[in-house]
Tab-separated table of C-alpha atoms and ligand atoms in Angstrom:
chain	number	residue	atom	x	y	z
Y	278	MET	CA	0.000	0.000	0.000
Y	279	SER	CA	1.519	3.363	-0.998
Y	280	GLU	CA	2.108	6.080	1.601
Y	281	ALA	CA	-0.513	8.833	1.881
Y	282	LYS	CA	0.664	12.310	0.827
Y	283	MET	CA	-0.678	15.341	2.697
Y	284	PRO	CA	-3.784	16.429	0.751
Y	285	THR	CA	-4.415	20.083	-0.018
Y	286	LEU	CA	-7.308	21.875	1.667
Y	287	ASP	CA	-8.926	22.179	-1.790
Y	288	GLU	CA	-8.789	18.406	-2.266
Y	289	ILE	CA	-10.407	17.877	1.135
Y	290	SER	CA	-13.140	20.479	0.679
Y	291	ALA	CA	-13.894	19.235	-2.861
Y	292	LEU	CA	-14.248	15.634	-1.689
Y	293	ALA	CA	-16.287	16.781	1.323
Y	294	LYS	CA	-18.740	18.571	-0.955
Y	295	ARG	CA	-18.789	15.957	-3.735
Y	296	ARG	CA	-19.523	13.111	-1.360
Y	297	GLY	CA	-21.917	14.790	1.074
Y	298	PHE	CA	-19.704	15.435	4.085
Y	299	VAL	CA	-19.706	19.245	4.248
Y	300	PHE	CA	-21.656	21.821	2.239
Y	301	PRO	CA	-21.323	25.604	2.387
Y	302	THR	CA	-24.295	26.898	4.406
Y	303	SER	CA	-27.149	28.493	2.428
Y	304	GLU	CA	-25.306	27.997	-0.830
Y	305	ILE	CA	-28.468	28.681	-2.844
Y	306	TYR	CA	-28.350	32.230	-1.451
Y	307	GLY	CA	-24.631	32.659	-2.069
Y	308	GLY	CA	-23.439	31.180	1.227
Y	309	LEU	CA	-22.840	32.665	4.664
Y	310	THR	CA	-19.394	33.587	5.848
Y	311	SER	CA	-17.415	30.854	7.665
Y	312	SER	CA	-20.510	28.650	8.006
Y	313	TYR	CA	-20.950	25.049	6.865
Y	314	ASP	CA	-23.613	22.344	6.970
Y	315	TYR	CA	-22.967	18.648	7.381
Y	316	GLY	CA	-24.478	16.384	4.737
Y	317	PRO	CA	-25.471	12.707	4.937
Y	318	MET	CA	-21.877	11.458	5.385
Y	319	GLY	CA	-20.663	14.413	7.446
Y	320	SER	CA	-23.483	14.201	9.958
Y	321	GLU	CA	-22.698	10.492	10.529
Y	322	LEU	CA	-18.979	11.261	10.929
Y	323	LEU	CA	-19.697	14.161	13.294
Y	324	LYS	CA	-22.041	11.982	15.342
Y	325	ASN	CA	-19.556	9.097	15.474
Y	326	ILE	CA	-16.857	11.429	16.817
Y	327	LYS	CA	-19.192	12.953	19.414
Y	328	ASP	CA	-20.412	9.498	20.498
Y	329	LEU	CA	-16.829	8.197	20.814
Y	330	TRP	CA	-15.831	11.295	22.829
Y	331	TRP	CA	-18.817	10.787	25.135
Y	332	LYS	CA	-18.233	7.049	25.496
Y	333	ASN	CA	-14.512	7.441	26.143
Y	334	PHE	CA	-14.637	10.373	28.553
Y	335	ILE	CA	-18.043	9.995	30.226
Y	336	THR	CA	-19.529	6.503	29.919
Y	337	LEU	CA	-16.355	4.490	30.477
Y	338	ARG	CA	-15.215	6.532	33.500
Y	339	SER	CA	-16.549	6.363	37.043
Y	340	ASP	CA	-15.201	9.854	37.840
Y	341	MET	CA	-17.057	11.685	35.033
Y	342	VAL	CA	-20.639	12.775	34.369
Y	343	GLY	CA	-22.219	14.685	31.498
Y	344	ILE	CA	-24.588	17.624	31.287
Y	345	ASP	CA	-26.399	19.471	28.507
Y	346	SER	CA	-26.803	23.164	29.311
Y	347	GLN	CA	-28.502	25.937	27.338
Y	348	ILE	CA	-26.872	27.919	24.541
Y	349	MET	CA	-28.295	31.109	26.070
Y	350	LEU	CA	-27.289	31.444	29.709
Y	351	HIS	CA	-27.936	34.316	32.111
Y	352	PRO	CA	-25.917	37.253	30.690
Y	353	GLN	CA	-24.117	37.743	34.015
Y	354	THR	CA	-22.389	34.404	33.296
Y	355	TRP	CA	-20.340	36.074	30.587
Y	356	VAL	CA	-19.565	39.121	32.685
Y	357	ALA	CA	-18.284	36.809	35.456
Y	358	SER	CA	-16.260	34.654	33.062
Y	359	GLY	CA	-14.554	37.707	31.580
Y	360	HIS	CA	-15.943	37.161	28.072
Y	361	VAL	CA	-17.896	40.444	27.974
Y	362	GLY	CA	-14.809	42.375	29.007
Y	363	SER	CA	-12.013	40.673	27.153
Y	364	PHE	CA	-13.018	37.866	24.772
Y	365	ALA	CA	-11.601	39.631	21.752
Y	366	ASP	CA	-9.331	39.222	18.743
Y	367	PRO	CA	-7.162	41.926	17.159
Y	368	MET	CA	-9.029	43.195	14.081
Y	369	VAL	CA	-7.836	45.396	11.211
Y	370	GLU	CA	-9.873	46.716	8.307
Y	371	ASP	CA	-8.835	47.188	4.677
Y	372	LEU	CA	-9.359	50.946	4.298
Y	373	ILE	CA	-10.542	50.606	0.691
Y	374	THR	CA	-12.648	47.417	0.581
Y	375	HIS	CA	-13.608	47.486	4.309
Y	376	LYS	CA	-12.938	43.751	4.532
Y	377	ARG	CA	-11.868	42.727	8.035
Y	378	PHE	CA	-8.907	40.561	8.980
Y	379	ARG	CA	-7.202	39.218	12.087
Y	380	ALA	CA	-4.058	41.337	12.612
Y	381	ASP	CA	-2.139	38.345	14.022
Y	382	HIS	CA	-3.058	36.247	10.956
Y	383	LEU	CA	-1.792	38.946	8.585
Y	384	ILE	CA	1.466	39.162	10.565
Y	385	GLU	CA	1.845	35.373	10.473
Y	386	ALA	CA	1.368	35.389	6.688
Y	387	PHE	CA	3.788	38.336	6.330
Y	388	ILE	CA	6.651	36.714	8.276
Y	389	GLU	CA	6.318	33.254	6.772
Y	390	GLY	CA	9.606	32.197	5.187
Y	391	LYS	CA	11.401	35.438	6.214
Y	392	SER	CA	14.460	34.450	8.262
Y	393	GLU	CA	14.770	37.870	9.949
Y	394	PHE	CA	11.487	37.161	11.777
Y	395	SER	CA	12.220	33.539	12.671
Y	396	GLN	CA	12.375	34.380	16.411
Y	397	LEU	CA	9.064	36.295	16.451
Y	398	VAL	CA	6.255	34.569	18.383
Y	399	VAL	CA	3.080	36.196	17.044
Y	400	GLU	CA	0.964	34.752	19.898
Y	401	ASP	CA	3.016	36.864	22.338
Y	402	LEU	CA	2.322	40.243	20.700
Y	403	THR	CA	0.017	42.741	22.386
Y	404	ILE	CA	-2.353	44.825	20.238
Y	405	ASP	CA	0.032	47.817	20.485
Y	406	GLU	CA	2.970	45.656	19.408
Y	407	MET	CA	0.913	44.402	16.445
Y	408	ALA	CA	0.092	47.995	15.512
Y	409	SER	CA	3.815	48.874	15.537
Y	410	PHE	CA	4.728	45.774	13.535
Y	411	LEU	CA	2.092	46.486	10.873
Y	412	SER	CA	3.134	50.107	10.462
Y	413	ASP	CA	6.933	49.531	10.734
Y	414	ASN	CA	6.770	46.829	8.085
Y	415	LYS	CA	4.129	48.556	5.950
Y	416	VAL	CA	1.972	45.406	5.959
Y	417	LYS	CA	-0.925	45.674	3.490
Y	418	SER	CA	-4.244	43.828	3.292
Y	419	PRO	CA	-4.366	40.678	1.099
Y	420	ASP	CA	-5.833	42.957	-1.622
Y	421	GLY	CA	-2.765	45.258	-1.371
Y	422	ASN	CA	-4.547	48.147	0.364
Y	423	PRO	CA	-3.646	50.099	3.500
Y	424	LEU	CA	-4.963	48.856	6.839
Y	425	SER	CA	-6.589	50.487	9.838
Y	426	GLU	CA	-4.972	50.331	13.301
Y	427	PRO	CA	-5.778	47.011	15.001
Y	428	LYS	CA	-8.493	47.116	17.648
Y	429	ALA	CA	-9.956	44.524	20.020
Y	430	PHE	CA	-13.071	42.967	18.488
Y	431	ASN	CA	-15.356	41.108	20.929
Y	432	LEU	CA	-16.319	37.635	19.679
Y	433	LEU	CA	-19.536	37.125	21.622
Y	434	PHE	CA	-22.737	37.079	19.550
Y	435	GLU	CA	-25.489	39.155	21.115
Y	436	THR	CA	-29.237	38.634	20.799
Y	437	GLN	CA	-32.372	39.553	22.712
Y	438	ILE	CA	-35.147	37.719	24.480
Y	439	GLY	CA	-38.616	39.105	24.936
Y	440	SER	CA	-41.403	39.967	22.545
Y	441	VAL	CA	-41.750	43.466	21.111
Y	442	ALA	CA	-44.518	44.254	23.609
Y	443	GLY	CA	-42.675	42.744	26.560
Y	444	GLU	CA	-39.363	43.581	28.154
Y	445	LYS	CA	-36.280	43.001	26.007
Y	446	ALA	CA	-33.123	41.603	27.558
Y	447	LYS	CA	-29.719	41.259	25.990
Y	448	VAL	CA	-28.328	37.733	26.041
Y	449	TYR	CA	-25.335	36.083	24.400
Y	450	LEU	CA	-25.010	32.897	22.408
Y	451	ARG	CA	-22.470	30.966	24.435
Y	452	GLY	CA	-18.858	31.461	23.389
Y	453	GLU	CA	-17.842	28.180	25.023
Y	454	THR	CA	-19.704	25.270	26.598
Y	455	ALA	CA	-17.508	25.458	29.710
Y	456	GLN	CA	-19.471	28.193	31.478
Y	457	GLY	CA	-22.625	26.032	31.523
Y	458	ILE	CA	-20.566	23.496	33.468
Y	459	PHE	CA	-19.334	26.005	36.056
Y	460	SER	CA	-22.789	27.483	36.575
Y	461	ASN	CA	-24.217	23.987	37.161
Y	462	PHE	CA	-21.384	22.841	39.433
Y	463	LYS	CA	-23.410	23.066	42.646
Y	464	GLN	CA	-26.487	21.379	41.157
Y	465	VAL	CA	-24.402	18.471	39.873
Y	466	LEU	CA	-22.693	18.153	43.237
Y	467	ASN	CA	-25.994	18.231	45.143
Y	468	SER	CA	-27.820	15.819	42.834
Y	469	THR	CA	-25.151	13.099	42.597
Y	470	ARG	CA	-22.921	11.153	44.967
Y	471	LEU	CA	-19.699	12.390	43.369
Y	472	GLN	CA	-16.604	13.193	45.435
Y	473	LEU	CA	-13.531	15.105	44.319
Y	474	PRO	CA	-11.740	14.578	42.040
Y	475	PHE	CA	-14.462	14.331	39.388
Y	476	GLY	CA	-15.221	15.841	36.024
Y	477	ILE	CA	-18.255	17.216	34.216
Y	478	GLY	CA	-18.325	17.033	30.424
Y	479	GLN	CA	-20.544	18.559	27.799
Y	480	VAL	CA	-20.771	18.460	24.003
Y	481	GLY	CA	-22.583	21.196	22.175
Y	482	LYS	CA	-22.654	24.259	19.999
Y	483	SER	CA	-20.654	27.389	20.684
Y	484	PHE	CA	-20.686	30.640	18.743
Y	485	ARG	CA	-17.943	33.168	18.022
Y	486	ASN	CA	-18.056	36.173	15.756
Y	487	GLU	CA	-14.726	35.159	14.212
Y	488	ILE	CA	-12.845	37.463	11.858
Y	489	THR	CA	-11.659	34.803	9.492
Y	490	THR	CA	-11.706	33.507	5.979
Y	491	GLY	CA	-10.567	30.542	3.986
Y	492	GLN	CA	-9.765	27.722	6.357
Y	493	PHE	CA	-12.864	25.632	5.607
Y	494	ILE	CA	-14.323	24.149	8.810
Y	495	PHE	CA	-11.211	24.886	10.900
Y	496	ARG	CA	-12.570	28.168	12.245
Y	497	THR	CA	-16.283	28.839	11.896
Y	498	LEU	CA	-18.835	31.131	13.499
Y	499	GLU	CA	-20.869	28.228	14.839
Y	500	PHE	CA	-19.108	25.045	15.966
Y	501	GLU	CA	-19.293	22.203	18.440
Y	502	GLN	CA	-17.060	21.737	21.424
Y	503	GLY	CA	-16.402	18.774	23.692
Y	504	GLU	CA	-15.341	20.281	26.991
Y	505	ILE	CA	-14.489	18.837	30.381
Y	506	GLU	CA	-13.985	20.600	33.676
Y	507	TYR	CA	-12.100	18.242	35.970
Y	508	PHE	CA	-12.549	19.448	39.564
Y	509	PHE	CA	-10.064	18.572	42.315
Y	510	ASN	CA	-8.857	19.592	45.732
Y	511	PRO	CA	-5.370	21.109	45.281
Y	512	ASN	CA	-4.497	20.144	48.879
Y	513	GLN	CA	-5.158	16.480	48.119
Y	514	SER	CA	-4.327	16.011	44.410
Y	515	ASN	CA	-1.142	16.970	42.627
Y	516	TRP	CA	-2.176	19.094	39.647
Y	517	GLU	CA	0.909	18.163	37.612
Y	518	GLU	CA	0.074	14.458	37.921
Y	519	LEU	CA	-3.565	15.050	36.924
Y	520	PHE	CA	-2.421	17.237	34.037
Y	521	GLU	CA	-0.066	14.552	32.713
Y	522	LYS	CA	-2.787	11.917	33.009
Y	523	TRP	CA	-5.104	14.131	30.951
Y	524	GLN	CA	-2.366	14.615	28.374
Y	525	ASP	CA	-2.077	10.826	28.030
Y	526	ASP	CA	-5.847	10.344	27.825
Y	527	MET	CA	-6.267	13.027	25.160
Y	528	MET	CA	-3.445	11.705	22.994
Y	529	SER	CA	-4.611	8.122	23.315
Y	530	PHE	CA	-8.143	9.150	22.275
Y	531	LEU	CA	-6.723	10.657	19.079
Y	532	THR	CA	-4.346	7.841	18.181
Y	533	ASP	CA	-6.007	4.693	19.568
Y	534	THR	CA	-9.718	5.543	19.404
Y	535	LEU	CA	-9.862	7.816	16.341
Y	536	GLY	CA	-6.843	6.273	14.596
Y	537	PHE	CA	-4.967	9.550	13.882
Y	538	LYS	CA	-1.318	9.157	12.852
Y	539	SER	CA	0.917	10.276	15.708
Y	540	GLU	CA	3.329	12.046	13.327
Y	541	ASN	CA	0.520	14.546	12.591
Y	542	LEU	CA	0.109	15.429	16.284
Y	543	ARG	CA	2.336	17.340	18.669
Y	544	TRP	CA	2.140	19.109	22.014
Y	545	ARG	CA	2.801	22.832	22.195
Y	546	ARG	CA	3.127	24.667	25.494
Y	547	HIS	CA	1.721	28.206	25.640
Y	548	THR	CA	4.354	30.835	26.348
Y	549	ASP	CA	4.007	32.878	29.546
Y	550	LYS	CA	2.865	35.932	27.563
Y	551	GLU	CA	0.358	33.996	25.485
Y	552	ARG	CA	-1.249	32.069	28.364
Y	553	SER	CA	-4.459	33.467	29.900
Y	554	PHE	CA	-3.701	35.285	33.160
Y	555	TYR	CA	-5.784	32.821	35.235
Y	556	SER	CA	-4.140	29.700	33.822
Y	557	LYS	CA	-1.113	28.174	35.550
Y	558	ASP	CA	-0.201	26.048	32.554
Y	559	THR	CA	-1.673	25.517	29.098
Y	560	TYR	CA	-0.756	23.052	26.388
Y	561	ASP	CA	-2.355	22.497	22.988
Y	562	ILE	CA	-2.310	19.403	20.849
Y	563	ASP	CA	-1.580	20.831	17.416
Y	564	PHE	CA	-2.498	18.931	14.252
Y	565	ASN	CA	-0.538	19.100	11.025
Y	566	PHE	CA	-3.219	20.745	8.828
Y	567	PRO	CA	-2.453	21.523	5.137
Y	568	PHE	CA	-2.095	25.190	6.246
Y	569	GLY	CA	0.377	24.370	9.041
Y	570	TRP	CA	0.435	23.101	12.630
Y	571	LYS	CA	-2.634	24.527	14.347
Y	572	GLU	CA	-4.535	23.996	17.584
Y	573	LEU	CA	-6.809	20.986	17.742
Y	574	TRP	CA	-7.318	20.498	21.488
Y	575	GLY	CA	-6.415	22.677	24.449
Y	576	LEU	CA	-5.569	21.631	27.999
Y	577	ALA	CA	-5.471	24.312	30.682
Y	578	TYR	CA	-5.089	24.379	34.445
Y	579	ARG	CA	-7.619	27.161	35.208
Y	580	THR	CA	-7.155	26.972	38.999
Y	581	ASP	CA	-10.256	28.121	40.956
Y	582	TYR	CA	-10.622	31.228	38.778
Y	583	ASP	CA	-13.995	30.447	37.178
Y	584	LEU	CA	-15.794	29.167	40.264
Y	585	LYS	CA	-14.510	32.141	42.284
Y	586	GLN	CA	-15.717	34.567	39.602
Y	587	HIS	CA	-19.183	32.973	39.693
Y	588	ILE	CA	-19.202	33.068	43.503
Y	589	GLN	CA	-18.426	36.776	43.361
Y	590	HIS	CA	-20.990	37.625	40.675
Y	591	SER	CA	-23.845	35.347	41.791
Y	592	GLY	CA	-23.386	35.502	45.552
Y	593	GLU	CA	-23.841	31.704	45.686
Y	594	ALA	CA	-21.522	29.445	47.679
Y	595	LEU	CA	-19.950	27.216	45.031
Y	596	ASP	CA	-17.682	25.355	47.383
Y	597	TYR	CA	-17.113	21.732	48.294
Y	598	THR	CA	-16.998	20.170	51.731
Y	599	ASP	CA	-14.886	17.040	52.001
Y	600	PRO	CA	-17.192	14.337	53.457
Y	601	HIS	CA	-14.259	12.718	55.320
Y	602	THR	CA	-12.308	15.676	56.691
Y	603	GLY	CA	-14.913	18.440	56.695
Y	604	GLU	CA	-12.456	20.680	54.802
Y	605	LYS	CA	-14.264	23.366	52.791
Y	606	ILE	CA	-12.626	24.505	49.556
Y	607	VAL	CA	-13.341	26.017	46.165
Y	608	PRO	CA	-12.216	23.254	43.774
Y	609	HIS	CA	-9.582	23.841	41.121
Y	610	VAL	CA	-10.058	22.655	37.525
Y	611	ILE	CA	-8.136	21.182	34.650
Y	612	GLU	CA	-9.907	21.771	31.352
Y	613	PRO	CA	-9.479	19.647	28.205
Y	614	ALA	CA	-11.420	21.504	25.458
Y	615	VAL	CA	-11.677	20.251	21.888
Y	616	GLY	CA	-13.504	21.421	18.770
Y	617	ILE	CA	-15.503	18.528	17.311
Y	618	ASN	CA	-15.498	20.096	13.828
Y	619	ARG	CA	-11.716	20.373	13.941
Y	620	LEU	CA	-11.665	16.664	14.758
Y	621	VAL	CA	-13.818	16.078	11.652
Y	622	LEU	CA	-11.401	18.086	9.503
Y	623	ALA	CA	-8.404	16.298	11.008
Y	624	ALA	CA	-10.116	12.924	10.462
Y	625	LEU	CA	-10.670	13.692	6.763
Y	626	ILE	CA	-7.054	14.849	6.306
Y	627	ASN	CA	-5.727	11.892	8.244
Y	628	ALA	CA	-7.716	9.426	6.136
Y	629	TYR	CA	-7.310	10.903	2.651
Y	630	TRP	CA	-5.296	8.619	0.360
Y	631	PHE	CA	-4.835	8.595	-3.378
Y	632	ASP	CA	-4.174	4.953	-4.266
Y	633	GLU	CA	-2.021	5.283	-7.380
Y	634	ALA	CA	-1.909	1.548	-8.022
Y	635	ASN	CA	-5.690	1.433	-8.419
Y	636	ASN	CA	-6.247	5.043	-9.506
Y	637	ARG	CA	-8.787	5.773	-6.801
Y	638	THR	CA	-9.298	8.155	-3.894
Y	639	VAL	CA	-9.909	6.413	-0.602
Y	640	LEU	CA	-10.876	7.719	2.816
Y	641	ARG	CA	-9.069	5.280	5.045
Y	642	LEU	CA	-11.159	6.264	8.061
Y	643	ASN	CA	-10.929	4.139	11.145
Y	644	PRO	CA	-14.039	1.897	10.786
Y	645	ARG	CA	-15.398	3.381	14.039
Y	646	LEU	CA	-15.527	6.776	12.314
Y	647	ALA	CA	-16.761	5.630	8.906
Y	648	PRO	CA	-20.267	6.981	8.094
Y	649	TYR	CA	-21.267	3.473	6.988
Y	650	LYS	CA	-19.658	0.291	8.226
Y	651	ALA	CA	-20.781	-1.710	5.194
Y	652	ALA	CA	-22.468	-1.180	1.823
Y	653	ILE	CA	-24.866	-3.809	0.570
Y	654	PHE	CA	-25.056	-4.468	-3.174
Y	655	PRO	CA	-27.479	-6.793	-4.949
Y	656	LEU	CA	-25.448	-7.786	-8.039
Y	657	LEU	CA	-28.360	-6.922	-10.358
Y	658	LYS	CA	-31.291	-4.749	-9.449
Y	659	ASN	CA	-33.726	-6.345	-11.869
Y	660	LYS	CA	-33.465	-9.796	-10.273
Y	661	PRO	CA	-36.064	-9.860	-7.452
Y	662	GLU	CA	-34.513	-12.906	-5.789
Y	663	LEU	CA	-31.129	-11.125	-5.483
Y	664	VAL	CA	-32.768	-7.924	-4.253
Y	665	ALA	CA	-34.780	-9.860	-1.651
Y	666	LYS	CA	-31.683	-11.656	-0.348
Y	667	ALA	CA	-29.727	-8.385	-0.239
Y	668	LYS	CA	-32.606	-6.714	1.609
Y	669	GLU	CA	-32.500	-9.545	4.146
Y	670	VAL	CA	-28.771	-8.836	4.715
Y	671	PHE	CA	-29.419	-5.078	4.928
Y	672	ASP	CA	-32.236	-5.457	7.473
Y	673	LYS	CA	-30.191	-7.809	9.617
Y	674	LEU	CA	-27.093	-5.566	9.745
Y	675	ALA	CA	-28.961	-2.237	9.955
Y	676	LYS	CA	-30.312	-3.258	13.364
Y	677	LYS	CA	-26.743	-3.044	14.712
Y	678	TYR	CA	-24.707	-0.878	12.364
Y	679	ALA	CA	-25.020	2.106	10.042
Y	680	VAL	CA	-25.087	0.415	6.625
Y	681	THR	CA	-26.006	1.653	3.174
Y	682	TRP	CA	-27.604	0.258	0.038
Y	683	ASP	CA	-26.503	0.663	-3.577
Y	684	ASP	CA	-28.033	-1.087	-6.572
Y	685	ARG	CA	-27.041	1.501	-9.187
Y	686	GLY	CA	-24.562	0.872	-12.027
Y	687	ASN	CA	-21.772	-1.647	-12.179
Y	688	ILE	CA	-20.046	-3.016	-9.095
Y	689	GLY	CA	-16.741	-1.230	-9.921
Y	690	LYS	CA	-18.417	2.184	-9.809
Y	691	ARG	CA	-20.202	1.283	-6.603
Y	692	TYR	CA	-16.811	0.367	-5.033
Y	693	LEU	CA	-15.268	3.689	-6.090
Y	694	TYR	CA	-18.090	5.668	-4.500
Y	695	GLN	CA	-17.876	3.734	-1.228
Y	696	ASP	CA	-14.055	4.155	-1.179
Y	697	GLU	CA	-14.468	7.921	-1.318
Y	698	ILE	CA	-16.870	7.968	1.626
Y	699	GLY	CA	-14.695	5.553	3.609
Y	700	THR	CA	-16.970	2.483	3.818
Y	701	PRO	CA	-14.676	-0.292	5.097
Y	702	PHE	CA	-16.600	-3.207	3.532
Y	703	CYS	CA	-18.734	-3.750	0.425
Y	704	LEU	CA	-20.975	-6.820	0.490
Y	705	THR	CA	-22.166	-8.176	-2.857
Y	706	ILE	CA	-25.086	-10.580	-3.027
Y	707	ASP	CA	-24.854	-12.705	-6.204
Y	708	PHE	CA	-26.546	-15.800	-7.581
Y	709	GLU	CA	-24.242	-18.051	-5.562
Y	710	SER	CA	-25.509	-16.337	-2.386
Y	711	LEU	CA	-28.901	-17.923	-3.024
Y	712	GLU	CA	-27.227	-21.338	-2.844
Y	713	ASP	CA	-24.451	-20.951	-0.238
Y	714	GLU	CA	-25.952	-18.248	2.053
Y	715	ALA	CA	-22.690	-16.295	1.732
Y	716	VAL	CA	-21.678	-12.919	0.268
Y	717	THR	CA	-18.512	-11.481	-1.271
Y	718	VAL	CA	-16.893	-9.048	1.159
Y	719	ARG	CA	-14.510	-6.573	-0.455
Y	720	ASN	CA	-12.027	-4.727	1.755
Y	721	ARG	CA	-11.733	-0.944	1.156
Y	722	ASP	CA	-8.005	-0.634	1.854
Y	723	THR	CA	-6.618	-3.787	0.248
Y	724	THR	CA	-9.389	-4.378	-2.352
Y	725	THR	CA	-9.115	-8.083	-1.500
Y	726	GLN	CA	-12.291	-10.133	-1.523
Y	727	GLU	CA	-13.425	-13.038	0.590
Y	728	ARG	CA	-16.558	-15.111	0.914
Y	729	ILE	CA	-18.339	-14.816	4.274
Y	730	LYS	CA	-21.471	-16.633	5.440
Y	731	ILE	CA	-24.438	-14.297	6.018
Y	732	ALA	CA	-24.800	-15.798	9.491
Y	733	ASP	CA	-21.214	-14.721	10.323
Y	734	LEU	CA	-21.415	-11.131	9.027
Y	735	GLU	CA	-22.341	-9.519	12.339
Y	736	SER	CA	-19.389	-11.037	14.182
Y	737	TYR	CA	-17.128	-10.258	11.197
Y	738	LEU	CA	-18.010	-6.535	11.515
Y	739	ALA	CA	-17.906	-6.636	15.325
Y	740	ASN	CA	-14.282	-7.815	15.153
Y	741	VAL	CA	-13.132	-4.648	13.406
Y	742	LEU	CA	-15.481	-2.202	15.109
Y	743	ASN	CA	-14.865	-2.968	18.787
J	92	GAP	N1	-13.250	26.636	27.298
J	92	GAP	C1	-11.982	26.858	26.689
J	92	GAP	C2	-12.073	27.165	25.266
J	92	GAP	O1	-13.138	27.341	24.714
J	92	GAP	P1	-10.636	27.524	23.136
J	92	GAP	O2	-9.182	27.201	22.893
J	92	GAP	O3	-11.108	28.879	22.826
J	92	GAP	O4	-10.874	27.157	24.649
J	92	GAP	C3	-11.372	25.088	22.575
J	92	GAP	O5	-11.531	26.476	22.365
J	92	GAP	C4	-11.373	24.363	21.251
J	92	GAP	O6	-12.537	24.704	20.502
J	92	GAP	C5	-10.195	24.726	20.351
J	92	GAP	O7	-9.059	23.939	20.650
J	92	GAP	C6	-10.742	24.403	18.976
J	92	GAP	O8	-10.594	23.027	18.691
J	92	GAP	C7	-12.224	24.716	19.113
J	92	GAP	N2	-12.560	26.022	18.525
J	92	GAP	C8	-12.383	27.241	19.070
J	92	GAP	N3	-12.841	28.206	18.261
J	92	GAP	C9	-13.321	27.582	17.149
J	92	GAP	C10	-13.950	28.024	15.940
J	92	GAP	N4	-14.206	29.300	15.703
J	92	GAP	N5	-14.296	27.102	15.018
J	92	GAP	C11	-14.082	25.782	15.246
J	92	GAP	N6	-13.514	25.308	16.370
J	92	GAP	C12	-13.143	26.188	17.313
């Protein structure tokens, strides 16, 4: 099997559109900036990743529980968390076209490949330093026009509740799922029998008014996060040990559960200047995207900052009393926070393979991620006895697995389509099947074929999926 070359972002987005993974949102109206919909294959892939995240980090662990909080929380939540005051990116505007850009992104593009800037860490620059850099180096917009001074642009989306006749109140679409966890900390504690250390996880949509263009689903206005707040007593647990354990668990989820190649993953520690003021240590797992190494998953030790902020702003006692010692503390947290859509993008990049020997594009997705685990083909669609037997196979497998049906065109074309959507097995029901109660199973990666009894198909699939 030949080695996979890194695909371009164009190859990934073209395949994603062609095969129903990701479509530009509202394309019939000309699209909506940095917004994408997930088609038949993409929604299965997205769901598989979310389910695996939930199973791995919630279901399989005795020290974790899940919640599902609202997208619109009380607006004070975002004042307490600091988002209203300082959740901002440095924005510049093209003075001619009025298009907006991230100042740090323009600086990154400007210094790329220039050895005199090899020591510059863009993440460390303050807004004033960015302003000086842009003017000293006469950096222009991508359209070659002069730029405005950078200013802090708040990323929270605002909306209102209340009818026209009633009282209107400003609320925010959540900028992260994490705050719904902190604001429910006491309720979770009081309604369960959990003792520290324990974690609360949540998967759901977050919204950010991002100033960005052109990185497909990497950075979007609306996206899904899988976030965990792992609460502990700093007098009883060593944060460095917990942190390292989380690093291992995150990496093993990516490599062992999702099947990502480890050479495309690396840890990057935030510099002191870059790290949020409340965090004692922050690391990211970066993924090797076609546009460079970029953040996939963050891990931060946020201390007791968030709970203390909510105590101060709500007046509620969000503390924990140790049932054995009676010690009363405000727990500290370690936060692993991942973007599910970035995992989807990374999964597509990781799996993309042009098989030169067979002149075909294949998504070598881990079978757990594949939208369909098997495709069922009656050899000919105008032979009722073949169709009936194939339907029997479909109905049997569909009870346990996501499977698909294709009776269109020749078998070769059906294989090529399934290869591009990553279906690990194609099952053809032919005339012999009516005699021997077996089907031809063709393997996506090797293209080898073997004959398997219909009665053994479920265990055959179970072997590769568990
Ligand atoms: N609660 C911490 C937090 O939200 P973050 O680094 O801002 O931290 C966590 O976000 C993860 O969410 C990121 O590592 C990234 O995978 C994902 N993410 C953030 N902004 C995103 C966006 N605009 N589009 C897609 N994913 C995003």
